[in-house]
PDB file of C-alpha atoms in Angstrom:
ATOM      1  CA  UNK A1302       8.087   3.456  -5.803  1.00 79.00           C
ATOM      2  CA  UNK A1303       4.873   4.806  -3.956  1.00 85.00           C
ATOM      3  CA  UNK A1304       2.681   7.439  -5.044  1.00 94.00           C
ATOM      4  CA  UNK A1305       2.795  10.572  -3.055  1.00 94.00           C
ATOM      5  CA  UNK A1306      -0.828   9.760  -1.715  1.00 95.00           C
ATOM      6  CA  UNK A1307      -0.028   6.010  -0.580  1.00 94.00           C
ATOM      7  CA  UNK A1308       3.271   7.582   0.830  1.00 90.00           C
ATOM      8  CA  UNK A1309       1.611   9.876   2.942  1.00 91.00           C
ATOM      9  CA  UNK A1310      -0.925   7.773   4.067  1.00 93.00           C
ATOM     10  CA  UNK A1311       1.092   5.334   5.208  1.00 90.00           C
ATOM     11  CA  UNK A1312       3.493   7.631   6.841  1.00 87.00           C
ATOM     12  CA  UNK A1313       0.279   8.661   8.787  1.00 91.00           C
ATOM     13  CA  UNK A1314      -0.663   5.948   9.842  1.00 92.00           C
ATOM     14  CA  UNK A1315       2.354   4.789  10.862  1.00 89.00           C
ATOM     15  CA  UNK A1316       2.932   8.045  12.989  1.00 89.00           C
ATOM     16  CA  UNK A1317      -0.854   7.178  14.389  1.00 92.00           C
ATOM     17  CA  UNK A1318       0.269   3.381  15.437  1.00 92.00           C
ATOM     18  CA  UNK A1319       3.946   4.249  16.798  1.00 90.00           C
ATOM     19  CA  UNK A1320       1.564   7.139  19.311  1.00 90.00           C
ATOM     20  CA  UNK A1321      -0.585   4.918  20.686  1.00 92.00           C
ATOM     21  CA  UNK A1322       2.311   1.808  20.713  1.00 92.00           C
ATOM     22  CA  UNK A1323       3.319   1.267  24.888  1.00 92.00           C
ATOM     23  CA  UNK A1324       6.725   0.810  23.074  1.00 92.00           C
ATOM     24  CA  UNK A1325       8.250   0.651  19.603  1.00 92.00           C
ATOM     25  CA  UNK A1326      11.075  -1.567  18.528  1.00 92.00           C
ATOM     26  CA  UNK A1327      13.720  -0.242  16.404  1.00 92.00           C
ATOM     27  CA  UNK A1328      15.952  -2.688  14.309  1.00 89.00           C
ATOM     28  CA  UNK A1329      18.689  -0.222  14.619  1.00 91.00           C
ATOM     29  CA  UNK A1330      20.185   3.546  16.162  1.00 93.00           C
ATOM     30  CA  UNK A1331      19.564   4.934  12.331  1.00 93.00           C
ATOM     31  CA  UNK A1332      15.805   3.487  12.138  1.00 91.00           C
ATOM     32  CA  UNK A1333      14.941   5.199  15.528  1.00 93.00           C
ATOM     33  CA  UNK A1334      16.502   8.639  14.220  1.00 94.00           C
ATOM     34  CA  UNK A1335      14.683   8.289  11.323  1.00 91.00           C
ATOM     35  CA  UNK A1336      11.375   7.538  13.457  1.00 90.00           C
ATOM     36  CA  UNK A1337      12.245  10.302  15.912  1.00 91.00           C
ATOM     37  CA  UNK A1338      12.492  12.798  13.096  1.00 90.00           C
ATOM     38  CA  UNK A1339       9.448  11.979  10.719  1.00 84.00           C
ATOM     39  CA  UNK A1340       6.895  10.623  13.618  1.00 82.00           C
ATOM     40  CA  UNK A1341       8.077  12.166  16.307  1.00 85.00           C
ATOM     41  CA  UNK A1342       8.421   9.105  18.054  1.00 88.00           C
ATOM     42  CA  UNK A1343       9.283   8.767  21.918  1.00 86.00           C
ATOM     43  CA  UNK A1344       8.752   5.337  23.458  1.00 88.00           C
ATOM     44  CA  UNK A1345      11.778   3.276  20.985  1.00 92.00           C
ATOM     45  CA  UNK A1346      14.203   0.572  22.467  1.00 93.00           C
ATOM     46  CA  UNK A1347      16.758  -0.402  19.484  1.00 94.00           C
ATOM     47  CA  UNK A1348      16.696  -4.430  19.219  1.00 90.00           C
ATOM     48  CA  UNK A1349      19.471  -4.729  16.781  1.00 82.00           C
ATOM     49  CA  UNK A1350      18.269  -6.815  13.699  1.00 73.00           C
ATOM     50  CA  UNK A1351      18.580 -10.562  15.838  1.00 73.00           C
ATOM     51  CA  UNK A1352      21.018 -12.525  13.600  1.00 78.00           C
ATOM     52  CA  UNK A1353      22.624 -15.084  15.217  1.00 79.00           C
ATOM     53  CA  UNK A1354      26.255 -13.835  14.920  1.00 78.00           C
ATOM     54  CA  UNK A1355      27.389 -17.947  15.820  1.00 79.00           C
ATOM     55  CA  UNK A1356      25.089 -19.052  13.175  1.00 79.00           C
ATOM     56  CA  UNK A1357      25.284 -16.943  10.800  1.00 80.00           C
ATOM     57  CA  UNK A1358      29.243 -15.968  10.980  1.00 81.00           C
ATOM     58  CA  UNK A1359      30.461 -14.928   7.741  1.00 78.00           C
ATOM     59  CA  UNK A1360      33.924 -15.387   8.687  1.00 84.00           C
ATOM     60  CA  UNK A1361      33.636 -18.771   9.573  1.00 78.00           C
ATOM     61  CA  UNK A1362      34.467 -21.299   6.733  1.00 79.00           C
ATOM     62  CA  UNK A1363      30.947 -22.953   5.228  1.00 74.00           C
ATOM     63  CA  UNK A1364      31.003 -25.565   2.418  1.00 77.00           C
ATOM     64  CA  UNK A1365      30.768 -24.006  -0.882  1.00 83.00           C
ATOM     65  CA  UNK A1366      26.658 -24.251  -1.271  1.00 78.00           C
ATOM     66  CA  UNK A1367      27.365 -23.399  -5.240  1.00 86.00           C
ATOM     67  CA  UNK A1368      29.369 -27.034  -5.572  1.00 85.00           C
ATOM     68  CA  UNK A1369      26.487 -28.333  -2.847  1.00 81.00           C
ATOM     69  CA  UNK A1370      23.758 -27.349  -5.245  1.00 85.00           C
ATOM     70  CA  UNK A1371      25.362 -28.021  -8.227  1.00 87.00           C
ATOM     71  CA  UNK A1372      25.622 -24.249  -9.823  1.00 86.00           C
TER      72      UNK A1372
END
């Protein structure tokens, strides 16, 4: 949904921030590959996206928000 210019430029200066980063975060094995491969980048530790797996369970039973909320 970019243009090819505002692609490019931000695919620049992305590759310009991630050089001069002391260390980049991933949020997963597939987003560093990706950043390895189009930026070259190096200095990546995956932190995997941070949902709280005991909070946000989705196979433990929750109340049915759509009765809740009245849809």
């Amino acid at each position: 949904d970019q243009s090819f210019f505002i692609k490019k430029c931000r695919s620049l200066s992305e590759k310009i921030i991630c050089a001069r980063a002391a260390q980049v975060i991933c949020v997963s094995q597939s987003n560093k590959v990706t950043g390895e491969k189009i930026f070259g980048l190096k200095k990546a530790t995956v932190i995997e996206n941070g949902v709280n797996l005991d909070l946000f369970n989705p196979n433990k039973p929750h109340k049915d928000l759509r009765q809740v909320f009245g849809f």
